[in-house]
CSV table of C-alpha atoms in Angstrom, one decimal:
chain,number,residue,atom,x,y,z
E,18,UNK,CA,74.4,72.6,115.8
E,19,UNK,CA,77.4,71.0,116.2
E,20,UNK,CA,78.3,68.0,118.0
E,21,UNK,CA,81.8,67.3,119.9
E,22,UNK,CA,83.0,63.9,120.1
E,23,UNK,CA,86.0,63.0,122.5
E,24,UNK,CA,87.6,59.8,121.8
E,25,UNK,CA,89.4,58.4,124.4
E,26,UNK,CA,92.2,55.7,123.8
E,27,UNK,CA,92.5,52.9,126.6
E,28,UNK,CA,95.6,51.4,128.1
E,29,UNK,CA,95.0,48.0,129.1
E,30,UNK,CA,96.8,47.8,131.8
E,31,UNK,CA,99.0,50.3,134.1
E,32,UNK,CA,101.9,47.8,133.6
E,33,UNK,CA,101.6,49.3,129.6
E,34,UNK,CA,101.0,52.7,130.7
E,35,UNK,CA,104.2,52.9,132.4
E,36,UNK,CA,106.0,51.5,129.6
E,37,UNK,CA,104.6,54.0,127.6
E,38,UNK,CA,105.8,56.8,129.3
E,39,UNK,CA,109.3,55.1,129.7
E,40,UNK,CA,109.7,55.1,125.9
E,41,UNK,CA,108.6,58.7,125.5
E,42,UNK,CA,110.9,59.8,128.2
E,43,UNK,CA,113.8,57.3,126.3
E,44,UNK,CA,113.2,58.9,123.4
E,45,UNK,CA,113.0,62.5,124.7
E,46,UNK,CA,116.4,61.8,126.2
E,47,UNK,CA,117.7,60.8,122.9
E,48,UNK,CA,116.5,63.4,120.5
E,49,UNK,CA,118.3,65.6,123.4
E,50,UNK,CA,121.3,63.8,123.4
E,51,UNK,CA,121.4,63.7,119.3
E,52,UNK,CA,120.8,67.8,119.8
E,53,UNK,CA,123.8,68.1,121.8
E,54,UNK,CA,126.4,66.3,119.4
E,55,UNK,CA,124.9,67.7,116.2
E,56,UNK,CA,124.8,71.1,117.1
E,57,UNK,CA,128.6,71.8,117.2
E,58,UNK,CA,128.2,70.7,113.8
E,59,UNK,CA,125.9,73.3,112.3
E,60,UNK,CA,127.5,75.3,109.8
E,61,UNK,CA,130.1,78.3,111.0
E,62,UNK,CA,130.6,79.9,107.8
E,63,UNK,CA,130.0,83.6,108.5
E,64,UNK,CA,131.9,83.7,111.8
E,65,UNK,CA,135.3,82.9,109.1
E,66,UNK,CA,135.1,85.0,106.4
E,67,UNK,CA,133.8,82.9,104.2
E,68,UNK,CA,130.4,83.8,101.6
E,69,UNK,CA,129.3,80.6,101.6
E,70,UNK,CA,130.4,76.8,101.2
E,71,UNK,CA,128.8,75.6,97.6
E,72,UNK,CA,128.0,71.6,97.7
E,73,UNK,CA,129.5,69.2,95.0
E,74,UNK,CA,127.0,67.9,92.7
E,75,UNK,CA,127.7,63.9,94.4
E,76,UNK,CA,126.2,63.6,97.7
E,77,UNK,CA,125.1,60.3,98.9
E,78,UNK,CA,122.3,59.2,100.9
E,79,UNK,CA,122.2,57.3,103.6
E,80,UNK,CA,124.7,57.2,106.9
E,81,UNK,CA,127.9,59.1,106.7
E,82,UNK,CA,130.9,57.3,104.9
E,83,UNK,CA,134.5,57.7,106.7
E,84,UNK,CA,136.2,55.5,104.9
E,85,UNK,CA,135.5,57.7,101.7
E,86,UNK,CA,137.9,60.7,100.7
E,87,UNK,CA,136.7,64.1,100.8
E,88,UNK,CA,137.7,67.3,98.8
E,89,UNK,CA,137.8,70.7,99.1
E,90,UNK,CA,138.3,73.8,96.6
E,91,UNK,CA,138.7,77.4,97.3
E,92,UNK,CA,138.1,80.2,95.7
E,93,UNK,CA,140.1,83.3,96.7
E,94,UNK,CA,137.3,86.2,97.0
E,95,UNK,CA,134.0,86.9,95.1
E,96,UNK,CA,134.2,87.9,91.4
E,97,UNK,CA,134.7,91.8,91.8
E,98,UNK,CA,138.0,90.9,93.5
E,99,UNK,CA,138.4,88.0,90.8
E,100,UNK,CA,140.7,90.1,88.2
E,101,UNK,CA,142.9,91.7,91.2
E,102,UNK,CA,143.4,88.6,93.0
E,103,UNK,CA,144.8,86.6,89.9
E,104,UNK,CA,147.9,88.8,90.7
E,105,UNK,CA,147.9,88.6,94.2
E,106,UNK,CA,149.3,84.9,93.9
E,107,UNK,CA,147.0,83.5,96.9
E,108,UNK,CA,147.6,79.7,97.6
E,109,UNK,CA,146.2,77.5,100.6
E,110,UNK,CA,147.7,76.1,103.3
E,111,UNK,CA,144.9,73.2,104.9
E,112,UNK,CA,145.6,71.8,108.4
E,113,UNK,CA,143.4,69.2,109.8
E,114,UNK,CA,142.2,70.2,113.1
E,115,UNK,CA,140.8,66.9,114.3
E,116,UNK,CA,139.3,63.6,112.7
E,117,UNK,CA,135.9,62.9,112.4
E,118,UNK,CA,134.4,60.1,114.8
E,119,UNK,CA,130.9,58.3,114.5
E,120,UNK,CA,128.1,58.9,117.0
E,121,UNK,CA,126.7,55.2,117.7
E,122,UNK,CA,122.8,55.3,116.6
E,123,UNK,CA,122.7,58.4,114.8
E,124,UNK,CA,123.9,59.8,110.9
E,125,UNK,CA,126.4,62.5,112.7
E,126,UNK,CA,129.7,62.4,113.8
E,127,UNK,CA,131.7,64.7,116.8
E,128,UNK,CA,135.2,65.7,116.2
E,129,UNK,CA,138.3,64.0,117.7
E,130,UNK,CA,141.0,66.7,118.0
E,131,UNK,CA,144.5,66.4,116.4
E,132,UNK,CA,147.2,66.4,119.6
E,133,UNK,CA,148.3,70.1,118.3
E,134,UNK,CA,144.7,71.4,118.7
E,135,UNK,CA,143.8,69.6,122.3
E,136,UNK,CA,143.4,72.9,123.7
E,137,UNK,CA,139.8,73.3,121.7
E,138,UNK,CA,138.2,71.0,123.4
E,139,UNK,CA,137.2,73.1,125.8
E,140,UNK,CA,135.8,75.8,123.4
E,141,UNK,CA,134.1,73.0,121.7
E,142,UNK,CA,131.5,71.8,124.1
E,143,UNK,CA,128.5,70.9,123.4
E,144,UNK,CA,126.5,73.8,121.8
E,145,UNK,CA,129.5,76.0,120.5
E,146,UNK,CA,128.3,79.7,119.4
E,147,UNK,CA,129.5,81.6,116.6
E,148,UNK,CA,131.9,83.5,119.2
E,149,UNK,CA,133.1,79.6,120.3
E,150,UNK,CA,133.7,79.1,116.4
E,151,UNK,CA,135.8,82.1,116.3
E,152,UNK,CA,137.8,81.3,119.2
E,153,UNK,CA,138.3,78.1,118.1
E,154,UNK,CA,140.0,79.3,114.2
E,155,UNK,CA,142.0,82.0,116.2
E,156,UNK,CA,143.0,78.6,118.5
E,157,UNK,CA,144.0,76.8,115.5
E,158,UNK,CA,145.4,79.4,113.6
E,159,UNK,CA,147.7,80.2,116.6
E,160,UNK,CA,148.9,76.7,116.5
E,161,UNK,CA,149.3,76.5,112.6
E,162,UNK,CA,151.2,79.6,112.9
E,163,UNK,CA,154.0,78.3,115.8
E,164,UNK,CA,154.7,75.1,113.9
E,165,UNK,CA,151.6,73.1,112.8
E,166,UNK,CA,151.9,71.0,110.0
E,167,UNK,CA,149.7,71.5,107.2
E,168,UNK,CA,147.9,68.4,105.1
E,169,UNK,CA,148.2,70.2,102.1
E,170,UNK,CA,150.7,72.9,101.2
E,171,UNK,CA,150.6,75.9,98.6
E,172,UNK,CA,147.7,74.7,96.7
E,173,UNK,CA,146.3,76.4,94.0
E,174,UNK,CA,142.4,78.0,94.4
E,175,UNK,CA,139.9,77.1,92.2
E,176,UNK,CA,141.6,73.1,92.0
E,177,UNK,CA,140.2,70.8,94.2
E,178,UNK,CA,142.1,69.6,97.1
E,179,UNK,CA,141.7,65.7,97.1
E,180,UNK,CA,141.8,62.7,99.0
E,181,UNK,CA,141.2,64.3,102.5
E,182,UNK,CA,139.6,62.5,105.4
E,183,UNK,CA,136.2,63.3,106.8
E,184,UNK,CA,137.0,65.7,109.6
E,185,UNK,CA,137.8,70.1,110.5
E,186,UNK,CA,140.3,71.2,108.7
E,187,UNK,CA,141.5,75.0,108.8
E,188,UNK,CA,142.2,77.0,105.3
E,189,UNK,CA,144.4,79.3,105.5
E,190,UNK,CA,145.0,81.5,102.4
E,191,UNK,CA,148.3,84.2,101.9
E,192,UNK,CA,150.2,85.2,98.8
E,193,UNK,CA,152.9,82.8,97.5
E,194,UNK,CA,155.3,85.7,96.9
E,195,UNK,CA,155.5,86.7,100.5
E,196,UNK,CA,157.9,85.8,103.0
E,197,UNK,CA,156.1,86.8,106.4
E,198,UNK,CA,152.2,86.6,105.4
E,199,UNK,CA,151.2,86.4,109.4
E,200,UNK,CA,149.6,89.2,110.5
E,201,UNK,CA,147.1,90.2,113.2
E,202,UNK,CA,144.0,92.7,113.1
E,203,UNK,CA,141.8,94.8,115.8
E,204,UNK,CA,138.8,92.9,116.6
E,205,UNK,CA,135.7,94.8,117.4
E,206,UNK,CA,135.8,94.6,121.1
E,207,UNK,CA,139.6,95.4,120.8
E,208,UNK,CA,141.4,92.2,121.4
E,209,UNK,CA,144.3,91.1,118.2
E,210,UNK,CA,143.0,88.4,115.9
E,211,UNK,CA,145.4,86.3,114.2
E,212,UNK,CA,144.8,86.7,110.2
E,213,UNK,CA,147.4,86.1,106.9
E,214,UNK,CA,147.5,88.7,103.8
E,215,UNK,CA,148.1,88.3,100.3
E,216,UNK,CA,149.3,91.4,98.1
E,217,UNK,CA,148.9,92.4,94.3
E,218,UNK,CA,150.5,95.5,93.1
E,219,UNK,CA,147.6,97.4,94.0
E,220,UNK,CA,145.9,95.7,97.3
E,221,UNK,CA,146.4,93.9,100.2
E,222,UNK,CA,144.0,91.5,101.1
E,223,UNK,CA,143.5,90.3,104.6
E,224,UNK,CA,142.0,87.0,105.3
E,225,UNK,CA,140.4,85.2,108.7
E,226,UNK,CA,141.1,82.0,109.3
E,227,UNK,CA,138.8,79.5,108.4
E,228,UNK,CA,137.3,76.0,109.5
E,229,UNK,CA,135.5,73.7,107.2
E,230,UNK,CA,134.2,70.6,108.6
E,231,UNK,CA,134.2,67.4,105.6
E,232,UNK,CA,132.0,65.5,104.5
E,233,UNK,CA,128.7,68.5,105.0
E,234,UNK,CA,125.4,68.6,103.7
E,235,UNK,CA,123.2,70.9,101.6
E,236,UNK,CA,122.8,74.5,103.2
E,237,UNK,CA,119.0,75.4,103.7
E,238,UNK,CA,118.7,79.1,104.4
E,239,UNK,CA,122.1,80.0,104.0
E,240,UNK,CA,123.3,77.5,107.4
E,241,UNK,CA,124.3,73.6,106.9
E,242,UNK,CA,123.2,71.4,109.7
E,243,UNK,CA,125.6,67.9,109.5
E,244,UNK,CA,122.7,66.6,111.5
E,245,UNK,CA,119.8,67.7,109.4
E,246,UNK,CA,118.3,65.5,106.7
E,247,UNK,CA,119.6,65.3,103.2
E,248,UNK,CA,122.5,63.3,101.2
E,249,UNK,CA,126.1,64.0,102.6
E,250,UNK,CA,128.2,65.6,100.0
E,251,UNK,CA,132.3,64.6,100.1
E,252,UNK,CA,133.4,67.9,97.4
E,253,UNK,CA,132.9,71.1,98.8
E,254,UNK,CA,133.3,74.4,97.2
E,255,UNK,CA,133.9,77.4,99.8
E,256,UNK,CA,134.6,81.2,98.8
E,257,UNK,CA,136.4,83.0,100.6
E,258,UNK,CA,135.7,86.8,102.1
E,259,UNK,CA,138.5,88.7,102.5
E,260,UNK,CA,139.1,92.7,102.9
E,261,UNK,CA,141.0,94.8,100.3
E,262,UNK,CA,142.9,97.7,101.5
E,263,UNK,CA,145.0,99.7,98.9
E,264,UNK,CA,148.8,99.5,99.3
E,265,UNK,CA,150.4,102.5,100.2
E,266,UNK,CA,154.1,103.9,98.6
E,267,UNK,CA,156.3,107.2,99.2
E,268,UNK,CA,157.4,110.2,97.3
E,269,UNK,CA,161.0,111.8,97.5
E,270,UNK,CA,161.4,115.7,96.3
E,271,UNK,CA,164.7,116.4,96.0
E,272,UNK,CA,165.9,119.7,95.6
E,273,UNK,CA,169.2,121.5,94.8
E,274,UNK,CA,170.1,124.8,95.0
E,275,UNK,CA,173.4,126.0,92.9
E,276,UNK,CA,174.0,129.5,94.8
E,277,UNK,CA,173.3,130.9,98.2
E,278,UNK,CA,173.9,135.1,97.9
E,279,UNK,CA,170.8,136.5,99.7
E,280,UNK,CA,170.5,136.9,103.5
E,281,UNK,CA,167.2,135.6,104.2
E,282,UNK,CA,166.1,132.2,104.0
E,283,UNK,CA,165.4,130.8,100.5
E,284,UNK,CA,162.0,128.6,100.3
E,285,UNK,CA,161.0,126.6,97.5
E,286,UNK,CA,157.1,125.8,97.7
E,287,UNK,CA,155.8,122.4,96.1
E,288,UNK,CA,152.0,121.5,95.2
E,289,UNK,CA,151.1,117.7,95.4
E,290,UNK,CA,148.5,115.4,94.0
E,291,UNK,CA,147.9,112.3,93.2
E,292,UNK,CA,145.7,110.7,90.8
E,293,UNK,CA,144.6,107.0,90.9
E,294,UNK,CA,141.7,105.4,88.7
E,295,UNK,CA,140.5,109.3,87.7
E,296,UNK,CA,139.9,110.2,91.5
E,297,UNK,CA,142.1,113.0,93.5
E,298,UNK,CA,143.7,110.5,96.1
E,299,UNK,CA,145.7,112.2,97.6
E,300,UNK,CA,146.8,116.7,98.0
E,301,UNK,CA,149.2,118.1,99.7
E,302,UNK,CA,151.3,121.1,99.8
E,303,UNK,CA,155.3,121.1,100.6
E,304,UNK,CA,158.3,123.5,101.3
E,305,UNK,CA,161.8,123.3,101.3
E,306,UNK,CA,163.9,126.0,103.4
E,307,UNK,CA,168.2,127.0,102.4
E,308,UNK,CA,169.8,129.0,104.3
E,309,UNK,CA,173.1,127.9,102.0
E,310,UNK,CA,174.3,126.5,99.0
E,311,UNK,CA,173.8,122.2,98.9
E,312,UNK,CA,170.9,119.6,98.5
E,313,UNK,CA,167.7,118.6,100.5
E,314,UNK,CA,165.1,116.1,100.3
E,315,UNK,CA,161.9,115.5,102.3
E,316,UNK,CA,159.3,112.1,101.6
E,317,UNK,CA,156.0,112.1,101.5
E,318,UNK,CA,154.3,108.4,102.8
E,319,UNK,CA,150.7,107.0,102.7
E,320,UNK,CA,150.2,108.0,98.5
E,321,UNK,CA,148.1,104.8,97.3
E,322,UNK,CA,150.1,102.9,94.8
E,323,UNK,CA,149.8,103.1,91.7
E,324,UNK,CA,148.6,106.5,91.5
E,325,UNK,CA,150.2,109.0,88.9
E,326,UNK,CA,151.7,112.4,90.8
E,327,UNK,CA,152.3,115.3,89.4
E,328,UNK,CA,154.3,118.2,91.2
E,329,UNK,CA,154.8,121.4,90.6
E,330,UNK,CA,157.3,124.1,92.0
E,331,UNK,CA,154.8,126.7,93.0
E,332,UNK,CA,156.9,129.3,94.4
E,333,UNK,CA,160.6,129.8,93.8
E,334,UNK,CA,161.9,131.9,96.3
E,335,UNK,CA,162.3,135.9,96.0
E,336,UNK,CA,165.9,135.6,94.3
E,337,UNK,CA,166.2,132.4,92.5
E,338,UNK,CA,164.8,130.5,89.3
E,339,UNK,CA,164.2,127.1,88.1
E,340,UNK,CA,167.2,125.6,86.0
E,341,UNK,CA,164.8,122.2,86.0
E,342,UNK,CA,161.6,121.2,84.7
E,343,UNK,CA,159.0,123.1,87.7
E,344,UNK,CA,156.4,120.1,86.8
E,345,UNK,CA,157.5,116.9,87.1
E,346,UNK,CA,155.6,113.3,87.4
E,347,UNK,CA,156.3,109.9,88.7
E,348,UNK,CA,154.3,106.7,89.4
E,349,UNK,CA,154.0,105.4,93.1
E,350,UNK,CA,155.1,101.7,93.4
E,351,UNK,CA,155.1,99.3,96.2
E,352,UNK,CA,158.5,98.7,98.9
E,353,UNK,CA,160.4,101.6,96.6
E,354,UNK,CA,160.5,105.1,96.7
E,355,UNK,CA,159.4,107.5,93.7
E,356,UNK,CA,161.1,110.5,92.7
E,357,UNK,CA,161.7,114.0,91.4
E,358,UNK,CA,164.4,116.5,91.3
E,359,UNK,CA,164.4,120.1,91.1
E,360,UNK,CA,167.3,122.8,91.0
E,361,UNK,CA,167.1,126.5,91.4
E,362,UNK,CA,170.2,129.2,90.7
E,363,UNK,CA,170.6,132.5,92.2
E,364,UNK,CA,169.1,135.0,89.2
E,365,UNK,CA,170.9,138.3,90.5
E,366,UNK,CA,168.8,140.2,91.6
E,367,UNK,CA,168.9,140.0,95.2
E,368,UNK,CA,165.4,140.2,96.5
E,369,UNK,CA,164.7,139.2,100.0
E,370,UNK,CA,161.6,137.3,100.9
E,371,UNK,CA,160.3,134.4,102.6
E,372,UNK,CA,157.3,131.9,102.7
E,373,UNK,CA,155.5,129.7,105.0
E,374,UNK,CA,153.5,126.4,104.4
E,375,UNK,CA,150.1,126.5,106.1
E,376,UNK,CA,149.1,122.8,107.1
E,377,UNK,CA,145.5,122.1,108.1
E,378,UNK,CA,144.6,119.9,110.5
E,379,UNK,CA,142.7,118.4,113.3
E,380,UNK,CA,143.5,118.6,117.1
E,381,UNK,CA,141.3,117.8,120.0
E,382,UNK,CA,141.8,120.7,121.9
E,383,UNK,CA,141.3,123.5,119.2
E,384,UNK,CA,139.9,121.8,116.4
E,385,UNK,CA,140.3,122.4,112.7
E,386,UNK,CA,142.9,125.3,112.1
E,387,UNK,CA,145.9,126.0,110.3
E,388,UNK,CA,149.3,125.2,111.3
E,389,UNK,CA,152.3,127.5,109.9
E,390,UNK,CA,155.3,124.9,108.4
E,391,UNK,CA,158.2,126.7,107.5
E,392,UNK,CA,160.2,124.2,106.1
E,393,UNK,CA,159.3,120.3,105.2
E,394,UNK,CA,162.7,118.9,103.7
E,395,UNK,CA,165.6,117.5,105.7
E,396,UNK,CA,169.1,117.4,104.7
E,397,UNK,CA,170.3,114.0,104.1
């Protein structure tokens, strides 16, 4: 059988049962309160772009230290982008957003807002989502972008940035090389986001901007809570997520034909492709119409650079011949224009004859079909 035994607890008087429930209400209001200011600080880092900010190895215990200097590295993209990246040239441009201020009573601190950034405070509030972190980088990247002076300029990734104060700072990452690195992107629901880009010969990489908030604390589950338990760590290592896009070049065939001496139109047919890392990137099939003697060109956009293309004079018209190479290569390179050259001459026989270039495509109304082109070059 068992026995049940309630114990009951006395309050001696009802004067000491009312202070009793003062202090639990006190201290209900204050864990609430201490919720409200830490909670801005919990960690943002997947909103940004960023994989992950890696703590330094010398985090101290005890309250938060704002007289001691802070530093940050970053590290351009994860290590399958590492190689590509190295030519890209990315540097870091690091604003301070706003300074870091004490919250009496508790190991935390709340932001005070830099007079170029006032305008977050009101995205800031007091439990800021991950849609409220986002708005608040595009805020600050919007005023880093019309005129904001940066803490740190140009810096090198993978070297620590040193002796910053404890605050939110915004990274900002482009390619050194680049003149205009601003950009914008499509966001999801449509809206432009500001963003920067870097370029290797290859790639263009796109990159959010970021906010880190110094000194932080050891992430447990993937998220850092500035108001959690644990030693606050001053060096901070943050990798960055950018997206890769290849870069994209043109292709000029020129062609020249010597004689004109048949009535009907002389076409000169041209097969295409492109050839980048071992994979077919990109196919396309070309003509070139004379009705007379002279010189026309037509270019070909959106072949990924880099790639190898090889093209070949297919079809030569009823009553000419080559007098050129009919294969011909080049290699597609970034802000120029690749190119080959091919010449016909009338071969005296005086054949008539014609060709078309069928195109196929995509339309809304009829769908997939083929499209007659008769002629693709352009006198120039």
């Amino acid at each position: 059988m068992t026995t049940k035994i309630k114990v009951t607890v006395p309050i001696k008087s009802q004067m000491q049962k009312e202070e009793r429930l003062m202090k639990i209400k006190r201290n209900h209001w204050q864990a609430r309160r201490l919720g409200r200011i830490a909670a801005p600080l919990l960690a943002f880092l997947v909103a940004f772009g960023m994989v992950m900010a890696m703590p330094g190895l010398n985090g101290e215990a005890g309250a938060v230290d704002f007289d001691k200097a802070c530093s940050l590295t970053v590290h351009p993209g994860n290590e399958e982008l590492a190689g590509d990246l190295e030519k890209a040239g990315v540097v870091i441009d690091l604003y301070q957003v706003a300074g870091a201020e004490p919250v009496a009573g508790h190991d935390t601190y709340t932001y005070s807002f830099a007079d170029a950034y006032k305008s977050l405070e009101g995205i800031y509030g007091e439990n800021p989502t991950d849609a409220d972190w986002t708005a608040m980088a595009q805020g600050a990247a919007k005023a880093a972008k019309d005129g904001g002076v940066p803490a740190v300029t140009g810096a090198a990734v993978g070297q620590p940035m040193e002796g910053l104060k404890c605050g939110l700072y915004l990274v900002i990452a482009r390619g050194s090389s680049l003149e205009e690195y601003w950009t914008s992107v499509t966001a999801e629901d449509g809206t432009e986001e500001v963003a920067t880009i870097a370029a290797s010969p290859a790639y263009t990489y796109t990159y959010m901007p970021t906010l880190v908030s110094l000194p932080s604390k050891e992430a447990e589950d993937g998220v850092i809570n500035t108001a959690g338990p644990g030693e606050w760590l001053y060096q901070m290592d943050v990798t960055l997520k950018p997206s890769q896009a290849l870069r994209h070049g043109s292709l000029e065939i020129v062609k020249t034909l010597q004689a004109y001496e048949t009535k009907d139109p002389a076409t000169f047919v041209f097969d295409v492709e492109a050839v980048l890392d071992g994979n077919v990137v990109y196919s396309n099939v070309v003509s070139i119409t004379f009705t007379e003697a002279g010189q026309k060109k037509t270019i070909l956009e959106g072949i990924p650079v880099g790639a190898e293309v090889t093209v070949e004079e297919v079809y030569s018209g009823a009553s000419y011949t080559l007098v050129s190479e009919g294969t011909q290569t080049a290699t597609i390179v970034a802000n120029e224009v690749a190119s080959v050259a091919f010449t016909n001459d009338y071969d005296e026989t005086n054949r008539g004859g014609g060709s078309v270039t069928n195109h196929f495509a995509n339309s809304e109304e009829e769908g997939w079909g083929w499209t007659p082109i008769p002629d693709s070059g352009a006198d120039r």
